[in-house]
CSV table of C-alpha atoms and ligand atoms in Angstrom, one decimal:
chain,number,residue,atom,x,y,z
A,1,UNK,CA,-119.1,-209.9,-141.3
A,2,UNK,CA,-121.4,-208.3,-138.8
A,3,UNK,CA,-125.1,-209.0,-139.2
A,4,UNK,CA,-124.6,-211.5,-142.0
A,5,UNK,CA,-125.0,-215.3,-142.0
A,6,UNK,CA,-121.4,-216.5,-142.7
A,7,UNK,CA,-122.5,-219.5,-144.9
A,8,UNK,CA,-125.1,-217.7,-147.1
A,9,UNK,CA,-124.1,-216.8,-150.7
A,10,UNK,CA,-127.4,-215.2,-151.6
A,11,UNK,CA,-127.5,-211.5,-151.0
A,12,UNK,CA,-131.0,-210.6,-149.9
A,13,UNK,CA,-132.8,-207.3,-149.6
A,14,UNK,CA,-131.8,-206.2,-146.0
A,15,UNK,CA,-135.4,-205.2,-145.2
A,16,UNK,CA,-138.9,-206.5,-145.2
A,17,UNK,CA,-141.9,-204.7,-146.7
A,18,UNK,CA,-144.5,-203.1,-144.4
A,19,UNK,CA,-146.4,-200.9,-146.9
A,20,UNK,CA,-147.0,-201.7,-150.6
A,21,UNK,CA,-147.8,-199.5,-153.5
A,22,UNK,CA,-149.8,-201.2,-156.4
A,23,UNK,CA,-148.4,-201.1,-159.9
A,24,UNK,CA,-150.6,-200.4,-163.0
A,25,UNK,CA,-150.3,-202.4,-166.2
A,26,UNK,CA,-150.9,-200.8,-169.6
A,27,UNK,CA,-151.0,-202.4,-173.1
A,28,UNK,CA,-148.5,-201.6,-175.8
A,29,UNK,CA,-151.2,-199.8,-177.8
A,30,UNK,CA,-151.9,-197.5,-174.8
A,31,UNK,CA,-148.2,-196.8,-174.3
A,32,UNK,CA,-147.9,-195.9,-178.0
A,33,UNK,CA,-150.6,-193.2,-177.4
A,34,UNK,CA,-149.0,-192.0,-174.2
A,35,UNK,CA,-145.5,-191.7,-175.8
A,36,UNK,CA,-146.9,-189.7,-178.7
A,37,UNK,CA,-148.8,-187.4,-176.3
A,38,UNK,CA,-145.5,-186.9,-174.4
A,39,UNK,CA,-143.7,-185.9,-177.6
A,40,UNK,CA,-141.3,-188.9,-177.2
A,41,UNK,CA,-139.9,-187.3,-174.0
A,42,UNK,CA,-140.3,-189.7,-171.1
A,43,UNK,CA,-140.1,-186.8,-168.6
A,44,UNK,CA,-143.5,-185.7,-170.0
A,45,UNK,CA,-145.3,-189.0,-169.2
A,46,UNK,CA,-147.7,-189.4,-166.3
A,47,UNK,CA,-146.0,-191.6,-163.7
A,48,UNK,CA,-149.2,-193.6,-163.5
A,49,UNK,CA,-148.6,-194.8,-167.1
A,50,UNK,CA,-145.2,-196.3,-166.1
A,51,UNK,CA,-144.8,-199.8,-164.7
A,52,UNK,CA,-141.2,-199.8,-163.5
A,53,UNK,CA,-139.8,-196.3,-163.0
A,54,UNK,CA,-136.1,-196.2,-163.4
A,55,UNK,CA,-136.0,-192.5,-164.5
A,56,UNK,CA,-134.0,-191.6,-161.5
A,57,UNK,CA,-132.8,-192.7,-158.1
A,58,UNK,CA,-133.3,-189.2,-156.9
A,59,UNK,CA,-136.0,-188.8,-154.2
A,60,UNK,CA,-137.6,-192.0,-155.2
A,61,UNK,CA,-136.3,-194.3,-152.5
A,62,UNK,CA,-138.3,-195.9,-149.7
A,63,UNK,CA,-137.8,-194.5,-146.2
A,64,UNK,CA,-137.1,-196.8,-143.3
A,65,UNK,CA,-139.2,-197.2,-140.1
A,66,UNK,CA,-136.5,-195.2,-138.3
A,67,UNK,CA,-136.9,-192.3,-140.7
A,68,UNK,CA,-140.7,-192.3,-140.5
A,69,UNK,CA,-140.4,-192.3,-136.7
A,70,UNK,CA,-137.9,-189.4,-136.9
A,71,UNK,CA,-140.4,-187.5,-139.2
A,72,UNK,CA,-142.8,-187.4,-136.2
A,73,UNK,CA,-140.1,-185.7,-134.2
A,74,UNK,CA,-140.0,-182.8,-136.7
A,75,UNK,CA,-139.7,-179.5,-135.0
A,76,UNK,CA,-141.3,-176.9,-137.3
A,77,UNK,CA,-140.0,-173.8,-135.5
A,78,UNK,CA,-139.0,-171.1,-138.0
A,79,UNK,CA,-135.6,-170.5,-136.4
A,80,UNK,CA,-133.3,-172.6,-134.3
A,81,UNK,CA,-135.4,-175.8,-134.5
A,82,UNK,CA,-134.2,-179.0,-132.7
A,83,UNK,CA,-134.5,-180.8,-136.0
A,84,UNK,CA,-131.8,-178.5,-137.5
A,85,UNK,CA,-129.5,-179.3,-134.6
A,86,UNK,CA,-130.0,-183.1,-135.2
A,87,UNK,CA,-129.5,-182.7,-138.9
A,88,UNK,CA,-126.4,-180.6,-138.5
A,89,UNK,CA,-124.8,-183.0,-136.0
A,90,UNK,CA,-125.5,-186.0,-138.1
A,91,UNK,CA,-124.1,-184.4,-141.3
A,92,UNK,CA,-121.1,-183.0,-139.4
A,93,UNK,CA,-120.2,-186.4,-137.9
A,94,UNK,CA,-119.8,-187.8,-141.5
A,95,UNK,CA,-118.7,-184.8,-143.6
A,96,UNK,CA,-116.8,-182.9,-140.9
A,97,UNK,CA,-117.2,-179.3,-142.4
A,98,UNK,CA,-117.7,-176.3,-140.2
A,99,UNK,CA,-120.9,-174.9,-141.8
A,100,UNK,CA,-123.9,-177.0,-142.9
A,101,UNK,CA,-126.5,-175.0,-144.9
A,102,UNK,CA,-129.7,-176.9,-145.7
A,103,UNK,CA,-131.3,-176.4,-149.1
A,104,UNK,CA,-134.4,-177.8,-150.7
A,105,UNK,CA,-132.3,-180.0,-153.0
A,106,UNK,CA,-128.9,-180.3,-154.6
A,107,UNK,CA,-129.2,-177.8,-157.4
A,108,UNK,CA,-130.1,-175.0,-154.9
A,109,UNK,CA,-126.8,-175.7,-153.1
A,110,UNK,CA,-125.1,-175.6,-156.5
A,111,UNK,CA,-126.7,-172.3,-157.4
A,112,UNK,CA,-125.7,-170.7,-154.2
A,113,UNK,CA,-122.1,-172.1,-154.3
A,114,UNK,CA,-121.4,-170.9,-157.9
A,115,UNK,CA,-123.2,-167.5,-157.4
A,116,UNK,CA,-120.8,-166.8,-154.5
A,117,UNK,CA,-117.6,-168.3,-155.9
A,118,UNK,CA,-117.7,-167.9,-159.7
A,119,UNK,CA,-117.9,-165.1,-162.2
A,120,UNK,CA,-117.9,-164.6,-166.0
A,121,UNK,CA,-114.7,-166.0,-167.5
A,122,UNK,CA,-113.9,-168.5,-164.7
A,123,UNK,CA,-113.4,-172.2,-165.4
A,124,UNK,CA,-114.7,-174.9,-163.1
A,125,UNK,CA,-113.1,-178.3,-163.6
A,126,UNK,CA,-115.0,-181.4,-162.5
A,127,UNK,CA,-114.4,-185.1,-163.2
A,128,UNK,CA,-117.8,-184.8,-165.0
A,129,UNK,CA,-120.4,-182.2,-164.2
A,130,UNK,CA,-123.9,-183.4,-163.6
A,131,UNK,CA,-126.5,-181.6,-165.8
A,132,UNK,CA,-127.7,-179.2,-163.1
A,133,UNK,CA,-124.1,-178.6,-162.0
A,134,UNK,CA,-123.1,-177.7,-165.5
A,135,UNK,CA,-126.2,-175.5,-166.0
A,136,UNK,CA,-125.5,-173.6,-162.7
A,137,UNK,CA,-121.9,-173.0,-163.6
A,138,UNK,CA,-122.8,-171.7,-167.0
A,139,UNK,CA,-125.6,-169.6,-165.6
A,140,UNK,CA,-123.1,-167.3,-163.8
A,141,UNK,CA,-121.0,-167.1,-167.0
A,142,UNK,CA,-118.3,-169.5,-166.1
A,143,UNK,CA,-117.1,-172.5,-168.1
A,144,UNK,CA,-117.9,-176.0,-166.8
A,145,UNK,CA,-115.0,-178.2,-167.9
A,146,UNK,CA,-115.1,-182.1,-167.6
A,147,UNK,CA,-111.7,-183.7,-166.9
A,148,UNK,CA,-112.4,-187.5,-166.6
A,149,UNK,CA,-109.5,-189.9,-167.0
A,150,UNK,CA,-109.3,-191.3,-170.6
A,151,UNK,CA,-110.6,-194.7,-169.4
A,152,UNK,CA,-113.8,-193.0,-168.3
A,153,UNK,CA,-114.6,-192.1,-171.8
A,154,UNK,CA,-114.5,-195.7,-173.1
A,155,UNK,CA,-117.8,-197.4,-172.2
A,156,UNK,CA,-116.8,-201.0,-172.6
A,157,UNK,CA,-113.5,-200.7,-170.8
A,158,UNK,CA,-113.3,-202.2,-167.3
A,159,UNK,CA,-111.4,-200.1,-164.8
A,160,UNK,CA,-112.1,-200.0,-161.0
A,161,UNK,CA,-112.3,-196.2,-160.7
A,162,UNK,CA,-113.5,-194.8,-164.0
A,163,UNK,CA,-114.9,-191.8,-162.1
A,164,UNK,CA,-111.4,-190.5,-161.5
A,165,UNK,CA,-110.3,-187.0,-162.5
A,166,UNK,CA,-107.4,-186.7,-164.9
A,167,UNK,CA,-104.9,-185.1,-162.6
A,168,UNK,CA,-102.3,-184.2,-165.3
A,169,UNK,CA,-105.1,-182.5,-167.3
A,170,UNK,CA,-106.1,-180.5,-164.1
A,171,UNK,CA,-102.4,-179.3,-163.7
A,172,UNK,CA,-102.3,-178.4,-167.4
A,173,UNK,CA,-105.5,-176.4,-167.1
A,174,UNK,CA,-104.4,-174.4,-164.1
A,175,UNK,CA,-101.1,-173.5,-165.7
A,176,UNK,CA,-102.8,-172.6,-169.0
A,177,UNK,CA,-105.6,-170.4,-167.7
A,178,UNK,CA,-104.0,-169.3,-164.4
A,179,UNK,CA,-105.0,-170.0,-160.8
A,180,UNK,CA,-107.1,-166.9,-160.6
A,181,UNK,CA,-109.6,-168.1,-163.2
A,182,UNK,CA,-110.2,-171.4,-161.4
A,183,UNK,CA,-112.2,-170.5,-158.3
A,184,UNK,CA,-112.8,-174.1,-157.2
A,185,UNK,CA,-112.4,-177.7,-158.4
A,186,UNK,CA,-115.2,-180.2,-158.0
A,187,UNK,CA,-115.2,-184.0,-157.7
A,188,UNK,CA,-118.5,-185.8,-158.3
A,189,UNK,CA,-118.7,-188.9,-156.1
A,190,UNK,CA,-119.8,-191.2,-157.7
A,191,UNK,CA,-119.5,-189.8,-161.2
A,192,UNK,CA,-123.2,-189.9,-162.3
A,193,UNK,CA,-122.9,-188.5,-165.9
A,194,UNK,CA,-119.7,-190.6,-166.4
A,195,UNK,CA,-121.6,-193.8,-165.7
A,196,UNK,CA,-122.1,-193.9,-161.9
A,197,UNK,CA,-118.4,-194.8,-161.6
A,198,UNK,CA,-116.5,-194.3,-158.4
A,199,UNK,CA,-113.5,-192.0,-157.6
A,200,UNK,CA,-110.7,-193.7,-155.7
A,201,UNK,CA,-109.3,-192.3,-152.5
A,202,UNK,CA,-105.9,-192.2,-154.3
A,203,UNK,CA,-107.4,-189.8,-156.9
A,204,UNK,CA,-109.1,-187.7,-154.2
A,205,UNK,CA,-105.7,-187.3,-152.5
A,206,UNK,CA,-103.9,-186.4,-155.7
A,207,UNK,CA,-106.6,-183.8,-156.8
A,208,UNK,CA,-106.6,-182.4,-153.2
A,209,UNK,CA,-102.8,-182.1,-153.3
A,210,UNK,CA,-102.9,-180.1,-156.6
A,211,UNK,CA,-105.6,-177.9,-155.3
A,212,UNK,CA,-103.8,-177.1,-152.0
A,213,UNK,CA,-100.5,-176.4,-153.9
A,214,UNK,CA,-102.3,-173.8,-156.0
A,215,UNK,CA,-104.5,-172.5,-153.2
A,216,UNK,CA,-107.8,-173.6,-154.9
A,217,UNK,CA,-110.6,-174.9,-152.8
A,218,UNK,CA,-111.8,-178.5,-153.5
A,219,UNK,CA,-115.5,-179.2,-153.3
A,220,UNK,CA,-117.3,-182.5,-153.6
A,221,UNK,CA,-120.6,-183.1,-155.3
A,222,UNK,CA,-121.4,-185.7,-152.6
A,223,UNK,CA,-124.8,-186.9,-153.8
A,224,UNK,CA,-123.7,-190.6,-153.8
A,225,UNK,CA,-120.9,-190.4,-151.3
A,226,UNK,CA,-121.9,-193.7,-149.5
A,227,UNK,CA,-121.9,-195.7,-152.7
A,228,UNK,CA,-118.5,-194.2,-153.6
A,229,UNK,CA,-117.1,-195.1,-150.1
A,230,UNK,CA,-118.3,-198.7,-150.5
A,231,UNK,CA,-116.6,-199.0,-153.9
A,232,UNK,CA,-113.4,-197.8,-152.3
A,233,UNK,CA,-113.8,-200.5,-149.6
A,234,UNK,CA,-114.3,-203.1,-152.3
A,235,UNK,CA,-111.6,-202.0,-154.7
A,236,UNK,CA,-108.8,-200.2,-152.9
A,237,UNK,CA,-106.9,-202.7,-150.9
A,238,UNK,CA,-105.8,-200.3,-148.1
A,239,UNK,CA,-109.4,-199.6,-147.2
A,240,UNK,CA,-110.8,-203.1,-147.2
A,241,UNK,CA,-111.0,-203.3,-143.4
A,242,UNK,CA,-112.4,-199.8,-142.9
A,243,UNK,CA,-116.1,-199.1,-142.5
A,244,UNK,CA,-117.9,-197.1,-145.2
A,245,UNK,CA,-118.3,-194.3,-142.6
A,246,UNK,CA,-114.6,-194.1,-141.8
A,247,UNK,CA,-113.8,-194.0,-145.6
A,248,UNK,CA,-116.3,-191.2,-146.2
A,249,UNK,CA,-114.9,-189.3,-143.2
A,250,UNK,CA,-111.4,-189.5,-144.6
A,251,UNK,CA,-112.5,-188.6,-148.1
A,252,UNK,CA,-114.2,-185.4,-147.0
A,253,UNK,CA,-111.1,-184.3,-145.0
A,254,UNK,CA,-109.3,-183.8,-148.3
A,255,UNK,CA,-111.8,-181.1,-149.4
A,256,UNK,CA,-113.1,-177.7,-148.3
A,257,UNK,CA,-116.8,-178.3,-148.6
A,258,UNK,CA,-119.5,-180.0,-150.7
A,259,UNK,CA,-122.9,-179.8,-152.3
A,260,UNK,CA,-125.3,-182.6,-151.6
A,261,UNK,CA,-128.5,-183.8,-152.9
A,262,UNK,CA,-130.1,-185.7,-150.0
A,263,UNK,CA,-132.5,-187.3,-152.4
A,264,UNK,CA,-129.8,-189.8,-153.2
A,265,UNK,CA,-127.5,-191.1,-150.4
A,266,UNK,CA,-129.5,-188.9,-147.9
A,267,UNK,CA,-132.2,-191.5,-148.4
A,268,UNK,CA,-134.8,-188.8,-148.3
A,269,UNK,CA,-137.5,-187.8,-150.8
A,270,UNK,CA,-136.5,-184.2,-150.8
A,271,UNK,CA,-133.6,-182.0,-149.5
A,272,UNK,CA,-130.0,-181.1,-149.9
A,273,UNK,CA,-127.2,-179.1,-148.3
A,274,UNK,CA,-124.1,-177.1,-148.8
A,275,UNK,CA,-121.1,-177.4,-146.6
A,276,UNK,CA,-118.0,-175.2,-146.3
A,277,UNK,CA,-115.1,-174.6,-143.9
A,278,UNK,CA,-114.9,-171.0,-145.0
A,279,UNK,CA,-116.6,-168.6,-142.6
A,280,UNK,CA,-116.8,-165.6,-145.0
A,281,UNK,CA,-118.2,-167.7,-147.8
A,282,UNK,CA,-120.7,-169.3,-145.4
A,283,UNK,CA,-122.0,-165.9,-144.5
A,284,UNK,CA,-122.4,-164.9,-148.1
A,285,UNK,CA,-124.1,-168.2,-148.9
A,286,UNK,CA,-126.5,-167.8,-146.0
A,287,UNK,CA,-127.4,-164.3,-147.2
A,288,UNK,CA,-128.3,-165.7,-150.6
A,289,UNK,CA,-130.1,-168.7,-149.0
A,290,UNK,CA,-132.4,-166.3,-147.1
A,291,UNK,CA,-133.3,-164.6,-150.4
A,292,UNK,CA,-134.7,-167.7,-152.1
A,293,UNK,CA,-134.6,-170.8,-149.9
A,294,UNK,CA,-135.3,-169.7,-146.4
A,295,UNK,CA,-133.8,-169.1,-143.0
A,296,UNK,CA,-130.5,-170.9,-142.4
A,297,UNK,CA,-131.9,-173.4,-139.9
A,298,UNK,CA,-134.4,-174.8,-142.4
A,299,UNK,CA,-133.3,-173.7,-145.9
A,300,UNK,CA,-136.5,-174.5,-147.8
A,301,UNK,CA,-137.2,-177.8,-145.9
A,302,UNK,CA,-139.7,-178.7,-143.2
A,303,UNK,CA,-138.3,-179.8,-139.8
A,304,UNK,CA,-139.5,-183.3,-140.6
A,305,UNK,CA,-137.4,-183.4,-143.8
A,306,UNK,CA,-134.3,-182.4,-141.8
A,307,UNK,CA,-135.1,-185.4,-139.5
A,308,UNK,CA,-135.4,-187.8,-142.4
A,309,UNK,CA,-132.0,-186.7,-143.7
A,310,UNK,CA,-130.3,-186.9,-140.3
A,311,UNK,CA,-131.3,-190.5,-140.1
A,312,UNK,CA,-130.9,-191.2,-143.8
A,313,UNK,CA,-127.2,-190.2,-144.3
A,314,UNK,CA,-126.3,-192.6,-141.5
A,315,UNK,CA,-128.4,-195.5,-142.9
A,316,UNK,CA,-126.8,-195.0,-146.4
A,317,UNK,CA,-123.5,-196.0,-144.8
A,318,UNK,CA,-124.7,-199.3,-143.3
A,319,UNK,CA,-122.7,-202.1,-144.8
A,320,UNK,CA,-125.6,-204.6,-145.2
A,321,UNK,CA,-127.5,-202.0,-147.2
A,322,UNK,CA,-124.5,-201.0,-149.4
A,323,UNK,CA,-123.7,-204.7,-150.1
A,324,UNK,CA,-127.2,-205.3,-151.3
A,325,UNK,CA,-127.4,-202.0,-153.2
A,326,UNK,CA,-124.2,-202.5,-155.2
A,327,UNK,CA,-124.9,-206.2,-155.8
A,328,UNK,CA,-128.4,-205.5,-157.1
A,329,UNK,CA,-127.3,-202.9,-159.6
A,330,UNK,CA,-124.5,-205.2,-160.8
A,331,UNK,CA,-127.1,-208.1,-161.1
A,332,UNK,CA,-129.0,-206.1,-163.7
A,333,UNK,CA,-125.9,-205.0,-165.6
A,334,UNK,CA,-124.3,-208.5,-165.7
A,335,UNK,CA,-127.5,-210.2,-166.8
A,336,UNK,CA,-127.9,-208.0,-169.9
A,337,UNK,CA,-124.2,-207.7,-170.7
A,338,UNK,CA,-123.7,-211.4,-170.8
A,339,UNK,CA,-126.3,-211.5,-173.7
A,340,UNK,CA,-124.3,-208.9,-175.6
A,341,UNK,CA,-126.0,-205.7,-174.6
A,342,UNK,CA,-123.4,-203.0,-174.6
A,343,UNK,CA,-123.3,-201.3,-171.2
A,344,UNK,CA,-120.8,-199.0,-169.4
A,345,UNK,CA,-118.5,-201.4,-167.7
A,346,UNK,CA,-118.3,-202.2,-164.8
A,347,UNK,CA,-121.8,-201.5,-163.6
A,348,UNK,CA,-122.2,-198.3,-161.6
A,349,UNK,CA,-123.4,-197.8,-158.1
A,350,UNK,CA,-126.9,-196.5,-158.6
A,351,UNK,CA,-127.6,-197.3,-162.2
A,352,UNK,CA,-126.9,-199.3,-165.4
A,353,UNK,CA,-125.9,-197.2,-168.4
A,354,UNK,CA,-126.6,-198.8,-171.8
A,355,UNK,CA,-124.3,-197.5,-174.6
A,356,UNK,CA,-127.0,-196.4,-177.0
A,357,UNK,CA,-124.5,-195.5,-179.7
A,358,UNK,CA,-123.3,-199.1,-179.8
A,359,UNK,CA,-126.8,-200.6,-179.2
A,360,UNK,CA,-128.3,-198.6,-182.1
A,361,UNK,CA,-125.2,-198.2,-184.3
A,362,UNK,CA,-127.5,-197.4,-187.3
A,363,UNK,CA,-128.7,-194.1,-185.6
A,364,UNK,CA,-126.2,-191.2,-185.6
A,365,UNK,CA,-125.8,-189.1,-182.4
A,366,UNK,CA,-127.7,-186.1,-184.0
A,367,UNK,CA,-130.7,-188.4,-184.3
A,368,UNK,CA,-130.7,-189.1,-180.5
A,369,UNK,CA,-130.1,-192.8,-180.2
A,370,UNK,CA,-130.4,-192.6,-176.4
A,371,UNK,CA,-133.9,-191.1,-176.7
A,372,UNK,CA,-134.9,-193.7,-179.3
A,373,UNK,CA,-133.8,-196.6,-177.1
A,374,UNK,CA,-135.4,-195.1,-173.9
A,375,UNK,CA,-138.7,-194.7,-175.9
A,376,UNK,CA,-138.5,-198.4,-177.1
A,377,UNK,CA,-137.9,-199.7,-173.6
A,378,UNK,CA,-141.1,-197.9,-172.5
A,379,UNK,CA,-143.1,-199.2,-175.4
A,380,UNK,CA,-141.8,-202.8,-174.8
A,381,UNK,CA,-142.3,-203.0,-171.1
A,382,UNK,CA,-143.6,-199.8,-169.5
A,383,UNK,CA,-140.0,-199.1,-168.2
A,384,UNK,CA,-139.0,-195.5,-167.8
A,385,UNK,CA,-135.3,-194.6,-168.2
A,386,UNK,CA,-133.5,-191.5,-169.1
A,387,UNK,CA,-131.2,-190.4,-172.0
A,388,UNK,CA,-127.8,-189.0,-170.9
A,389,UNK,CA,-126.3,-187.9,-174.1
A,390,UNK,CA,-126.9,-185.6,-177.1
A,391,UNK,CA,-130.3,-184.4,-175.9
A,392,UNK,CA,-129.1,-183.7,-172.4
A,393,UNK,CA,-125.7,-182.1,-173.2
A,394,UNK,CA,-125.9,-181.1,-176.8
A,395,UNK,CA,-122.5,-180.9,-178.6
A,396,UNK,CA,-120.6,-181.5,-175.3
A,397,UNK,CA,-122.0,-185.1,-175.1
A,398,UNK,CA,-119.1,-187.5,-175.3
A,399,UNK,CA,-121.4,-190.6,-175.2
A,400,UNK,CA,-125.1,-191.4,-175.8
A,401,UNK,CA,-126.2,-193.4,-172.8
A,402,UNK,CA,-129.5,-194.7,-171.5
A,403,UNK,CA,-129.5,-194.7,-167.7
A,404,UNK,CA,-131.6,-197.2,-165.7
A,405,UNK,CA,-131.4,-195.8,-162.2
A,406,UNK,CA,-132.5,-198.0,-159.4
A,407,UNK,CA,-134.5,-196.3,-156.6
A,408,UNK,CA,-133.2,-197.2,-153.2
A,409,UNK,CA,-135.1,-200.1,-151.3
A,410,UNK,CA,-138.0,-200.0,-153.8
A,411,UNK,CA,-137.9,-202.8,-156.3
A,412,UNK,CA,-137.2,-206.5,-155.6
A,413,UNK,CA,-135.2,-209.0,-157.6
A,414,UNK,CA,-138.3,-210.1,-159.7
A,415,UNK,CA,-138.8,-206.6,-160.8
A,416,UNK,CA,-135.2,-206.5,-162.0
A,417,UNK,CA,-135.6,-209.9,-163.7
A,418,UNK,CA,-138.6,-208.4,-165.7
A,419,UNK,CA,-136.4,-205.4,-166.7
A,420,UNK,CA,-133.7,-207.8,-167.9
A,421,UNK,CA,-136.2,-209.7,-170.0
A,422,UNK,CA,-137.6,-206.5,-171.6
A,423,UNK,CA,-134.1,-205.1,-172.4
A,424,UNK,CA,-133.2,-208.4,-174.1
A,425,UNK,CA,-136.4,-208.3,-176.2
A,426,UNK,CA,-135.6,-204.8,-177.4
A,427,UNK,CA,-131.9,-205.8,-178.1
A,428,UNK,CA,-133.1,-208.7,-180.3
A,429,UNK,CA,-135.3,-206.3,-182.4
A,430,UNK,CA,-133.0,-203.2,-182.4
A,431,UNK,CA,-132.7,-202.9,-186.1
A,432,UNK,CA,-136.4,-201.8,-186.2
A,433,UNK,CA,-135.8,-198.7,-184.1
A,434,UNK,CA,-135.6,-195.2,-185.7
A,435,UNK,CA,-133.9,-191.9,-184.7
A,436,UNK,CA,-135.8,-188.7,-183.8
A,437,UNK,CA,-135.6,-185.0,-184.5
A,438,UNK,CA,-136.1,-182.0,-182.2
A,439,UNK,CA,-139.3,-179.9,-182.4
A,440,UNK,CA,-138.9,-177.7,-179.4
A,441,UNK,CA,-136.0,-177.0,-176.9
A,442,UNK,CA,-135.7,-174.7,-173.9
A,443,UNK,CA,-132.6,-172.5,-173.5
A,444,UNK,CA,-131.4,-174.4,-170.4
A,445,UNK,CA,-131.7,-178.1,-169.4
A,446,UNK,CA,-133.6,-178.8,-172.6
A,447,UNK,CA,-134.0,-182.5,-172.0
A,448,UNK,CA,-136.6,-181.9,-169.3
A,449,UNK,CA,-139.1,-180.3,-171.7
A,450,UNK,CA,-137.9,-181.1,-175.2
A,451,UNK,CA,-140.4,-182.2,-177.8
A,452,UNK,CA,-139.3,-184.7,-180.4
A,453,UNK,CA,-140.6,-186.4,-183.5
A,454,UNK,CA,-139.6,-189.9,-184.8
A,455,UNK,CA,-137.9,-189.8,-188.2
A,456,UNK,CA,-140.1,-192.7,-189.6
B,1,PLP,C1,-124.3,-186.0,-159.2
B,1,PLP,C2,-125.5,-185.1,-159.0
B,1,PLP,N1,-125.3,-183.8,-158.6
B,1,PLP,C3,-126.4,-183.0,-158.4
B,1,PLP,C4,-127.6,-183.4,-158.6
B,1,PLP,C5,-128.8,-182.4,-158.4
B,1,PLP,O1,-129.5,-182.7,-157.3
B,1,PLP,P1,-131.1,-182.4,-157.1
B,1,PLP,O2,-131.8,-183.2,-158.1
B,1,PLP,O3,-131.4,-182.7,-155.7
B,1,PLP,O4,-131.2,-180.9,-157.4
B,1,PLP,C6,-127.9,-184.7,-159.0
B,1,PLP,C7,-129.3,-185.2,-159.3
B,1,PLP,O5,-129.5,-186.2,-159.9
B,1,PLP,C8,-126.8,-185.6,-159.2
B,1,PLP,O6,-126.9,-186.9,-159.6
């Protein structure tokens, strides 16, 4: 294995630390006050009152020395900057699509894609829509339909590719509603809302074949494309000797474009992009981009952000990095699971998902078991996580999960050991946790601003 000592069993962080950010401790009494003031919604906490922040892996990673060096090369020209050329070349080398349109983050790419391609009455199938993806589909009056494989809906079941799309269900949908009402199909790699689970190359090929046969474009939500590529390398025999980059390149060939949040496997703190091979669509997308994001060679980003992404998408595919990344997520998952904590199995790429319905079997879904568990983890150890369940998706929620997302290259093994200890403490006292009721909800993406009240 290149770059790795052949006899070492310990997987170490493949970096050393050059700049540190102090953490701030609080007492349980203080956290009780903070949680009450935040209306039991962890999004409404001040980050300063959080010890270990596992709310998201989005935009929270640490940049490398190479990225910071590239930042200094940022060309801030309004049009035709050198940074855009470097960004475009780097993205195209991996993704291979004809048009690369920068956006300020993933949801901006989604809004533009669905505004151009969808209308009222359309249906957009996805293995599982992420919350912003679903909201942007619904915003244009279309229906966002999740078609995960049945195994993907059973949290404790172990399957190598639980992120796969149900190909038979896709065929059935197209023949039921008609090809004209399905403007595109999406595959989310890895499947975040379905537990951070990967999609196999075999499944990508099958979905692509169905799409091509019906003349429907296939788009990827590529936010965690590098982690997905590494899972394919680990779990799909034909790909074991390929590099993650070769795997990613092949995967994208089966599609017609993608949306991307560069805040994940772009290893950047902000940014995203939209890719397509369709010249006409690209023109319409760029027209919309200019309206709200900016000129097509910067799309709402600074030149320095484009530079960070250009380097970041390549670093995300480095094998030493991916080995450590996937192993450290799995370390957290296996250490809590072996003590009986119910988690989505096997551990995902970027996060561990605790099955809150099983963890808090005495709290019904309508009393938000995921929110209750996330609140208790904060009270116990100052750990911030996020509910992915009834609060986030309403009646469409198939599970109530608590996601502990691991920021890239930020926390060390001892931080994770602390998180394990705190989860086990909450597990041993789970019967003392109560459900909650909603006091306020916004019409879209209600989980960001909802206010709740405990039922005790
Ligand atoms: C799978 C997936 N798609 C899209 C998005 C939206 O990206 P952004 O937060 O950059 O708007 C996210 C963000 O977490 C995501 O996980």
